[in-house]
Short mmCIF file of C-alpha atoms in Angstrom, two decimals:
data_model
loop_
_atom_site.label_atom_id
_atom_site.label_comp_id
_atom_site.label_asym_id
_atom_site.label_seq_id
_atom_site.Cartn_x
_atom_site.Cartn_y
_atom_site.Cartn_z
CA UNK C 1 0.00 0.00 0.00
CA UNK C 2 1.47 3.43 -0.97
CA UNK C 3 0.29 6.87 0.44
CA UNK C 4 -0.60 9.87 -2.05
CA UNK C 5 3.08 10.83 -2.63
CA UNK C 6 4.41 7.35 -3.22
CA UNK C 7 4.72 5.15 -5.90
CA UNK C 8 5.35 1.33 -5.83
CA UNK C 9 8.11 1.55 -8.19
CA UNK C 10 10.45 4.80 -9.73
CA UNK C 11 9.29 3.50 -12.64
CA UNK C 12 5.51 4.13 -12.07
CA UNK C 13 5.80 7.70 -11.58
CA UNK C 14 3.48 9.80 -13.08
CA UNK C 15 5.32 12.36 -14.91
CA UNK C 16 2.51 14.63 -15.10
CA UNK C 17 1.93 14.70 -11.03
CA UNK C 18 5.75 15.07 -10.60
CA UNK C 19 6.09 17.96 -13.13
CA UNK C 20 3.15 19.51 -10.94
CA UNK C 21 4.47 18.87 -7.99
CA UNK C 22 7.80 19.87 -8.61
CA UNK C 23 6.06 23.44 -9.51
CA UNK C 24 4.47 23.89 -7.07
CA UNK C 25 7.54 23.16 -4.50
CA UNK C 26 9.91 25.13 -6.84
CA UNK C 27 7.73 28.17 -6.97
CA UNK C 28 6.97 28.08 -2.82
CA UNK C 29 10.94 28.29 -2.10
CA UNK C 30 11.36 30.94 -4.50
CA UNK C 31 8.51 32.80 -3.25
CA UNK C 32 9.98 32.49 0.15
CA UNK C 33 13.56 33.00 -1.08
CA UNK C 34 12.06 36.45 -3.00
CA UNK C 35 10.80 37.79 0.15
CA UNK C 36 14.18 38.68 1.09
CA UNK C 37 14.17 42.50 0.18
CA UNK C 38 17.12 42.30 -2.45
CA UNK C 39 17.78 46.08 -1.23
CA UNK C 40 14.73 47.40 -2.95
CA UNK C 41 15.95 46.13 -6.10
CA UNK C 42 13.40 44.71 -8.75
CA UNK C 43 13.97 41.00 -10.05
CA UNK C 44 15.14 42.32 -13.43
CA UNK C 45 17.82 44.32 -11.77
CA UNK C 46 18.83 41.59 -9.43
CA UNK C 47 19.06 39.26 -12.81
CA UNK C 48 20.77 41.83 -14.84
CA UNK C 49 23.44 41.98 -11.62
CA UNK C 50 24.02 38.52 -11.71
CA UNK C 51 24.45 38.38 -15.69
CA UNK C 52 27.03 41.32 -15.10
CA UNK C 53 29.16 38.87 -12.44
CA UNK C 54 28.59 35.51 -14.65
CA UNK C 55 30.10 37.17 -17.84
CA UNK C 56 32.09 40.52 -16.74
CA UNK C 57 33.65 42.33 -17.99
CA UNK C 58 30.46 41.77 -20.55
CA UNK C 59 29.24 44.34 -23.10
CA UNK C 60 25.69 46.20 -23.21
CA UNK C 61 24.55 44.35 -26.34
CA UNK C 62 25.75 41.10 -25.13
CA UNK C 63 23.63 41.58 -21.50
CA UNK C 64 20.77 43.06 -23.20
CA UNK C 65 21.23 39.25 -25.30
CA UNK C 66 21.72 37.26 -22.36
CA UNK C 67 18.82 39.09 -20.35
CA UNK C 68 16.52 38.54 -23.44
CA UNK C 69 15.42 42.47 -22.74
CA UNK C 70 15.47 45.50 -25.82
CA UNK C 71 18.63 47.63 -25.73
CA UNK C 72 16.43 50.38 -24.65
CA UNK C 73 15.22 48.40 -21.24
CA UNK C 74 18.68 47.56 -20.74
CA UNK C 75 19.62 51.51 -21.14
CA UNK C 76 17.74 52.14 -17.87
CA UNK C 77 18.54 49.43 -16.21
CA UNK C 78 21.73 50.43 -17.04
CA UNK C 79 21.55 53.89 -15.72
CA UNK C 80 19.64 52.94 -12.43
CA UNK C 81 22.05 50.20 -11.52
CA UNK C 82 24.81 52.83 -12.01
CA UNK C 83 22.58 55.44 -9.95
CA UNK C 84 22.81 52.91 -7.37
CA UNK C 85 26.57 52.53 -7.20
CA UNK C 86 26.28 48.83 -8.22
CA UNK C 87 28.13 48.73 -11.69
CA UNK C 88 30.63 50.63 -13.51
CA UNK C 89 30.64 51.48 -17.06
CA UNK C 90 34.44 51.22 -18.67
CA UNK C 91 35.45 52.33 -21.83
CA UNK C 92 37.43 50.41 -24.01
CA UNK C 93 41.08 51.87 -23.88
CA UNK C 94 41.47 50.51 -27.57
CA UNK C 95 38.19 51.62 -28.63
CA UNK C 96 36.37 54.24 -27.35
CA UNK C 97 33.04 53.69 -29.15
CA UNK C 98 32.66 50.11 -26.74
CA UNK C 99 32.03 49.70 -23.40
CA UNK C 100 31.96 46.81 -20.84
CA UNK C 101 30.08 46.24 -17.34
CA UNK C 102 31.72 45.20 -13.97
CA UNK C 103 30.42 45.30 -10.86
CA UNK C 104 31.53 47.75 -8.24
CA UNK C 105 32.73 46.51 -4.72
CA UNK C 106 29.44 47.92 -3.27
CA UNK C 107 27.56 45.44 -6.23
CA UNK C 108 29.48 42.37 -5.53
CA UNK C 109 28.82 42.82 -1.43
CA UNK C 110 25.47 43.30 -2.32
CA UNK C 111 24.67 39.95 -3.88
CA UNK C 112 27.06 38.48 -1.15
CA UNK C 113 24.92 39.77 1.06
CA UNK C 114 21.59 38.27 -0.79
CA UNK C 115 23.00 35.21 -1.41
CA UNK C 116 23.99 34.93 2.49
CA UNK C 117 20.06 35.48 3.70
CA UNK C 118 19.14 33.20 1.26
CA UNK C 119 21.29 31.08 2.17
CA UNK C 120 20.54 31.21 5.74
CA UNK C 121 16.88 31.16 5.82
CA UNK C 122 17.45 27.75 3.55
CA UNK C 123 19.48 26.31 5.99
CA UNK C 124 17.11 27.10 8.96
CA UNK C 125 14.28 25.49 6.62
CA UNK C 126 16.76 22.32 5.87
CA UNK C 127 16.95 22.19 9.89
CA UNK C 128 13.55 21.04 10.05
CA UNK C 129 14.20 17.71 7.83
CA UNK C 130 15.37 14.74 9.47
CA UNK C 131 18.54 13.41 8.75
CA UNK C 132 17.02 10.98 5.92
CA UNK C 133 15.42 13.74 4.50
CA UNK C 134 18.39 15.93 3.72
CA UNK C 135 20.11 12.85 2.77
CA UNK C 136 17.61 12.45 0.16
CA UNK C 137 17.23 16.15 -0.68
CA UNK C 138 20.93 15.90 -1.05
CA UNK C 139 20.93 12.58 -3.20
CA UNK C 140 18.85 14.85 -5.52
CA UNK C 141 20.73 17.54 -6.24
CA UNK C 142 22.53 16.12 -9.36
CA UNK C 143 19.05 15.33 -11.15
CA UNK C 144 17.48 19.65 -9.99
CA UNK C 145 21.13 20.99 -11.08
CA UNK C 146 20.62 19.18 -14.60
CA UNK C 147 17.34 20.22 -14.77
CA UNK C 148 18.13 24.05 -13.61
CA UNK C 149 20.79 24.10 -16.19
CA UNK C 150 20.93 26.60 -18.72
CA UNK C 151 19.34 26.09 -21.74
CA UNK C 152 20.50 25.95 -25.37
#
């Protein structure tokens, strides 16, 4: 006999109930994980930070690419992030027409600083679980990282 969130075998899964499921679990962490206040910054500036430390020293066009936004969205992000003392526009010593991204030290502590209540309010939610639990939260890592993955 199996309860309502077992199966009798792996094999027997209902892909349709675990896609749901998996939703629905995905989207209450990151609820939870949004709460935290991200310094009054909105999710597409908090993305657009990120992009800027994944690929820095990384060029408007490329971001605006990567962020899947218009060149004109990515203008005011642009300008607001800067406002905010979180990037840094450089000029191209070679070329003065291009520009590249970094982020400032005040940027960088900034997601540090995210990342670390995130992080923290995960691990007081993990310290609920029983040891088999994280164990198998842990055994299933692998299989969410491949799925999280970036496309294309």
């Amino acid at each position: 006999m199996t309860s309502d969130h077992e199966s009798d075998a792996p094999g027997a899964v209902d892909p349709a109930e675990l896609a749901a499921r998996m939703r629905l679990a995905i989207a209450r962490i990151h609820r939870q994980l949004r709460q935290d206040t991200n310094d009054g910054l909105t999710l597409t500036q908090l993305s657009t930070l990120v992009r800027v430390e994944e690929h820095e020293p990384v060029r408007p066009g490329h971001l605006a690419n990567l962020e899947g936004i218009s060149p004109s969205t990515l203008t005011r992000l642009i300008a607001t992030l800067e406002e905010r003392g979180l990037i840094n526009r450089i000029t191209d010593p070679t070329d003065g027409r291009v520009s590249f991204l970094r982020l400032t030290d005040h940027g960088r502590e900034s997601l540090e600083d995210m990342r670390s209540r995130r992080t923290a309010l995960l691990m007081r939610r993990l310290s609920s679980l029983s040891d088999a639990g994280r164990a198998q939260l842990f055994a299933a890592l692998p299989v969410l990282e491949q799925l999280g993955g970036e496309q294309g």
